[in-house]
PDB file of C-alpha atoms in Angstrom:
ATOM      1  CA  GLN A   4     -32.420 158.240 176.245  1.00  0.00           C
ATOM      2  CA  VAL A   5     -33.829 157.880 172.750  1.00  0.00           C
ATOM      3  CA  GLN A   6     -35.397 161.017 171.323  1.00  0.00           C
ATOM      4  CA  LEU A   7     -38.063 161.104 168.626  1.00  0.00           C
ATOM      5  CA  VAL A   8     -38.356 163.837 166.006  1.00  0.00           C
ATOM      6  CA  GLU A   9     -41.333 164.047 163.664  1.00  0.00           C
ATOM      7  CA  SER A  10     -41.413 165.717 160.269  1.00  0.00           C
ATOM      8  CA  GLY A  11     -43.550 165.796 157.150  1.00  0.00           C
ATOM      9  CA  GLY A  12     -46.616 167.654 158.315  1.00  0.00           C
ATOM     10  CA  GLY A  13     -48.117 170.540 156.415  1.00  0.00           C
ATOM     11  CA  LEU A  14     -51.147 171.967 154.674  1.00  0.00           C
ATOM     12  CA  VAL A  15     -52.913 169.823 152.086  1.00  0.00           C
ATOM     13  CA  GLN A  16     -56.241 169.907 150.300  1.00  0.00           C
ATOM     14  CA  THR A  17     -58.986 167.365 150.867  1.00  0.00           C
ATOM     15  CA  GLY A  18     -58.105 164.129 149.108  1.00  0.00           C
ATOM     16  CA  GLY A  19     -54.398 164.829 149.196  1.00  0.00           C
ATOM     17  CA  SER A  20     -51.556 162.860 150.759  1.00  0.00           C
ATOM     18  CA  LEU A  21     -48.797 163.404 153.268  1.00  0.00           C
ATOM     19  CA  ARG A  22     -46.026 161.193 154.589  1.00  0.00           C
ATOM     20  CA  LEU A  23     -44.996 161.661 158.185  1.00  0.00           C
ATOM     21  CA  SER A  24     -41.602 160.530 159.422  1.00  0.00           C
ATOM     22  CA  CYS A  25     -40.385 159.899 162.935  1.00  0.00           C
ATOM     23  CA  ALA A  26     -36.628 159.681 163.345  1.00  0.00           C
ATOM     24  CA  ALA A  27     -35.216 158.139 166.513  1.00  0.00           C
ATOM     25  CA  SER A  28     -31.839 159.175 167.910  1.00  0.00           C
ATOM     26  CA  GLY A  29     -31.121 155.590 168.920  1.00  0.00           C
ATOM     27  CA  SER A  30     -32.319 152.046 168.493  1.00  0.00           C
ATOM     28  CA  ILE A  31     -36.068 151.484 168.493  1.00  0.00           C
ATOM     29  CA  PHE A  32     -35.665 147.718 168.599  1.00  0.00           C
ATOM     30  CA  SER A  33     -36.322 147.552 172.322  1.00  0.00           C
ATOM     31  CA  PHE A  34     -39.659 149.338 172.061  1.00  0.00           C
ATOM     32  CA  ASP A  35     -42.293 146.669 171.592  1.00  0.00           C
ATOM     33  CA  VAL A  36     -44.855 149.096 170.180  1.00  0.00           C
ATOM     34  CA  MET A  37     -44.422 152.325 168.267  1.00  0.00           C
ATOM     35  CA  GLY A  38     -47.337 154.424 167.227  1.00  0.00           C
ATOM     36  CA  TRP A  39     -48.723 157.605 165.765  1.00  0.00           C
ATOM     37  CA  TYR A  40     -51.179 159.636 167.804  1.00  0.00           C
ATOM     38  CA  ARG A  41     -53.074 162.788 166.962  1.00  0.00           C
ATOM     39  CA  GLN A  42     -54.745 165.540 168.919  1.00  0.00           C
ATOM     40  CA  ALA A  43     -57.171 168.016 167.430  1.00  0.00           C
ATOM     41  CA  PRO A  44     -58.044 171.273 169.214  1.00  0.00           C
ATOM     42  CA  GLY A  45     -60.466 170.623 172.042  1.00  0.00           C
ATOM     43  CA  LYS A  46     -60.168 166.867 171.734  1.00  0.00           C
ATOM     44  CA  GLU A  47     -58.242 164.171 173.539  1.00  0.00           C
ATOM     45  CA  ARG A  48     -55.147 162.623 172.055  1.00  0.00           C
ATOM     46  CA  GLU A  49     -55.996 159.425 170.198  1.00  0.00           C
ATOM     47  CA  LEU A  50     -54.028 156.517 168.797  1.00  0.00           C
ATOM     48  CA  VAL A  51     -54.132 156.524 165.003  1.00  0.00           C
ATOM     49  CA  ALA A  52     -51.893 153.589 164.115  1.00  0.00           C
ATOM     50  CA  ALA A  53     -49.383 151.345 165.846  1.00  0.00           C
ATOM     51  CA  SER A  54     -46.816 148.744 164.915  1.00  0.00           C
ATOM     52  CA  ARG A  55     -45.081 146.006 166.893  1.00  0.00           C
ATOM     53  CA  THR A  56     -41.416 145.257 166.361  1.00  0.00           C
ATOM     54  CA  TRP A  57     -42.069 142.414 163.941  1.00  0.00           C
ATOM     55  CA  GLY A  58     -45.056 143.468 161.896  1.00  0.00           C
ATOM     56  CA  SER A  59     -48.378 143.416 163.754  1.00  0.00           C
ATOM     57  CA  ARG A  60     -50.253 146.611 163.058  1.00  0.00           C
ATOM     58  CA  TYR A  61     -53.253 148.442 164.406  1.00  0.00           C
ATOM     59  CA  TYR A  62     -55.337 151.180 162.775  1.00  0.00           C
ATOM     60  CA  GLU A  63     -58.078 153.315 164.227  1.00  0.00           C
ATOM     61  CA  ASP A  64     -61.302 152.674 162.321  1.00  0.00           C
ATOM     62  CA  SER A  65     -61.512 156.077 160.623  1.00  0.00           C
ATOM     63  CA  VAL A  66     -58.085 155.712 158.977  1.00  0.00           C
ATOM     64  CA  LYS A  67     -58.267 152.080 157.868  1.00  0.00           C
ATOM     65  CA  GLY A  68     -57.606 151.810 154.153  1.00  0.00           C
ATOM     66  CA  ARG A  69     -56.217 155.346 154.004  1.00  0.00           C
ATOM     67  CA  PHE A  70     -53.203 155.347 156.351  1.00  0.00           C
ATOM     68  CA  THR A  71     -50.251 152.951 156.362  1.00  0.00           C
ATOM     69  CA  ILE A  72     -47.758 152.664 159.204  1.00  0.00           C
ATOM     70  CA  THR A  73     -44.281 151.379 158.477  1.00  0.00           C
ATOM     71  CA  ARG A  74     -41.641 150.588 161.053  1.00  0.00           C
ATOM     72  CA  ASP A  75     -37.999 150.586 159.962  1.00  0.00           C
ATOM     73  CA  ASN A  76     -35.992 148.899 162.701  1.00  0.00           C
ATOM     74  CA  VAL A  77     -32.749 149.151 160.713  1.00  0.00           C
ATOM     75  CA  ASN A  78     -32.901 152.912 160.225  1.00  0.00           C
ATOM     76  CA  ASN A  79     -34.718 153.578 163.510  1.00  0.00           C
ATOM     77  CA  ALA A  80     -37.670 155.285 161.902  1.00  0.00           C
ATOM     78  CA  LEU A  81     -41.442 155.163 161.919  1.00  0.00           C
ATOM     79  CA  LEU A  82     -43.438 156.338 158.912  1.00  0.00           C
ATOM     80  CA  LEU A  83     -47.083 157.151 158.364  1.00  0.00           C
ATOM     81  CA  GLN A  84     -48.352 157.389 154.801  1.00  0.00           C
ATOM     82  CA  MET A  85     -51.637 159.259 154.798  1.00  0.00           C
ATOM     83  CA  ASN A  86     -53.822 159.197 151.694  1.00  0.00           C
ATOM     84  CA  SER A  87     -57.300 160.548 150.936  1.00  0.00           C
ATOM     85  CA  LEU A  88     -56.935 163.086 153.706  1.00  0.00           C
ATOM     86  CA  GLN A  89     -60.080 164.682 155.079  1.00  0.00           C
ATOM     87  CA  PRO A  90     -60.617 167.871 157.103  1.00  0.00           C
ATOM     88  CA  GLU A  91     -61.323 165.724 160.164  1.00  0.00           C
ATOM     89  CA  ASP A  92     -57.728 164.435 159.944  1.00  0.00           C
ATOM     90  CA  THR A  93     -56.513 167.920 160.883  1.00  0.00           C
ATOM     91  CA  ALA A  94     -54.530 167.617 164.108  1.00  0.00           C
ATOM     92  CA  MET A  95     -51.108 167.641 165.681  1.00  0.00           C
ATOM     93  CA  TYR A  96     -49.563 164.244 165.030  1.00  0.00           C
ATOM     94  CA  TYR A  97     -47.181 162.680 167.536  1.00  0.00           C
ATOM     95  CA  CYS A  98     -44.848 159.725 167.361  1.00  0.00           C
ATOM     96  CA  ALA A  99     -44.437 157.598 170.477  1.00  0.00           C
ATOM     97  CA  ALA A 100     -42.490 154.536 171.565  1.00  0.00           C
ATOM     98  CA  GLY A 101     -43.576 152.160 174.297  1.00  0.00           C
ATOM     99  CA  SER A 102     -45.005 148.770 175.080  1.00  0.00           C
ATOM    100  CA  GLY A 103     -48.194 146.906 175.919  1.00  0.00           C
ATOM    101  CA  ALA A 104     -51.276 146.045 173.912  1.00  0.00           C
ATOM    102  CA  ILE A 105     -51.019 147.198 170.323  1.00  0.00           C
ATOM    103  CA  GLN A 106     -54.472 148.831 170.373  1.00  0.00           C
ATOM    104  CA  ALA A 107     -53.734 150.610 173.676  1.00  0.00           C
ATOM    105  CA  PRO A 108     -49.982 150.877 174.148  1.00  0.00           C
ATOM    106  CA  ILE A 109     -48.285 152.590 177.051  1.00  0.00           C
ATOM    107  CA  PRO A 110     -46.043 155.302 175.603  1.00  0.00           C
ATOM    108  CA  ARG A 111     -42.694 155.875 177.265  1.00  0.00           C
ATOM    109  CA  ILE A 112     -41.227 158.442 174.880  1.00  0.00           C
ATOM    110  CA  TRP A 113     -42.964 161.146 172.826  1.00  0.00           C
ATOM    111  CA  GLY A 114     -41.889 163.304 169.946  1.00  0.00           C
ATOM    112  CA  GLN A 115     -42.678 167.005 169.781  1.00  0.00           C
ATOM    113  CA  GLY A 116     -45.350 166.647 167.119  1.00  0.00           C
ATOM    114  CA  THR A 117     -45.946 167.792 163.568  1.00  0.00           C
ATOM    115  CA  GLN A 118     -49.033 169.704 162.421  1.00  0.00           C
ATOM    116  CA  VAL A 119     -51.279 168.336 159.693  1.00  0.00           C
ATOM    117  CA  THR A 120     -53.933 170.657 158.290  1.00  0.00           C
ATOM    118  CA  VAL A 121     -56.408 169.517 155.645  1.00  0.00           C
ATOM    119  CA  SER A 122     -58.345 172.272 153.897  1.00  0.00           C
ATOM    120  CA  SER A 123     -61.824 171.705 152.516  1.00  0.00           C
TER     121      SER A 123
END
């Protein structure tokens, strides 16, 4: 079974940038949708951005224009470039692979998460 491992989280000041990476142990080609989710303390996990195999993308409204999701089917990786970070972006970020509607995919595999903290 494919495993997902996230990296790239950390502590950054407001307005800063981070680039999250999700490395898959096997081919991601068969997963119709891959996405980045986040969960802040006391809140439900939410979909931040998602990408279909061949290019369609989805972004949650609060990150549009600031975050960019990139899917690398050759190197079996999923990236999330995060710019203009705000304190409200502070959360644990998870990579997931699955299928279904791009704005509400059904995850089949999860990574362990990487923490993003934005200081004010």
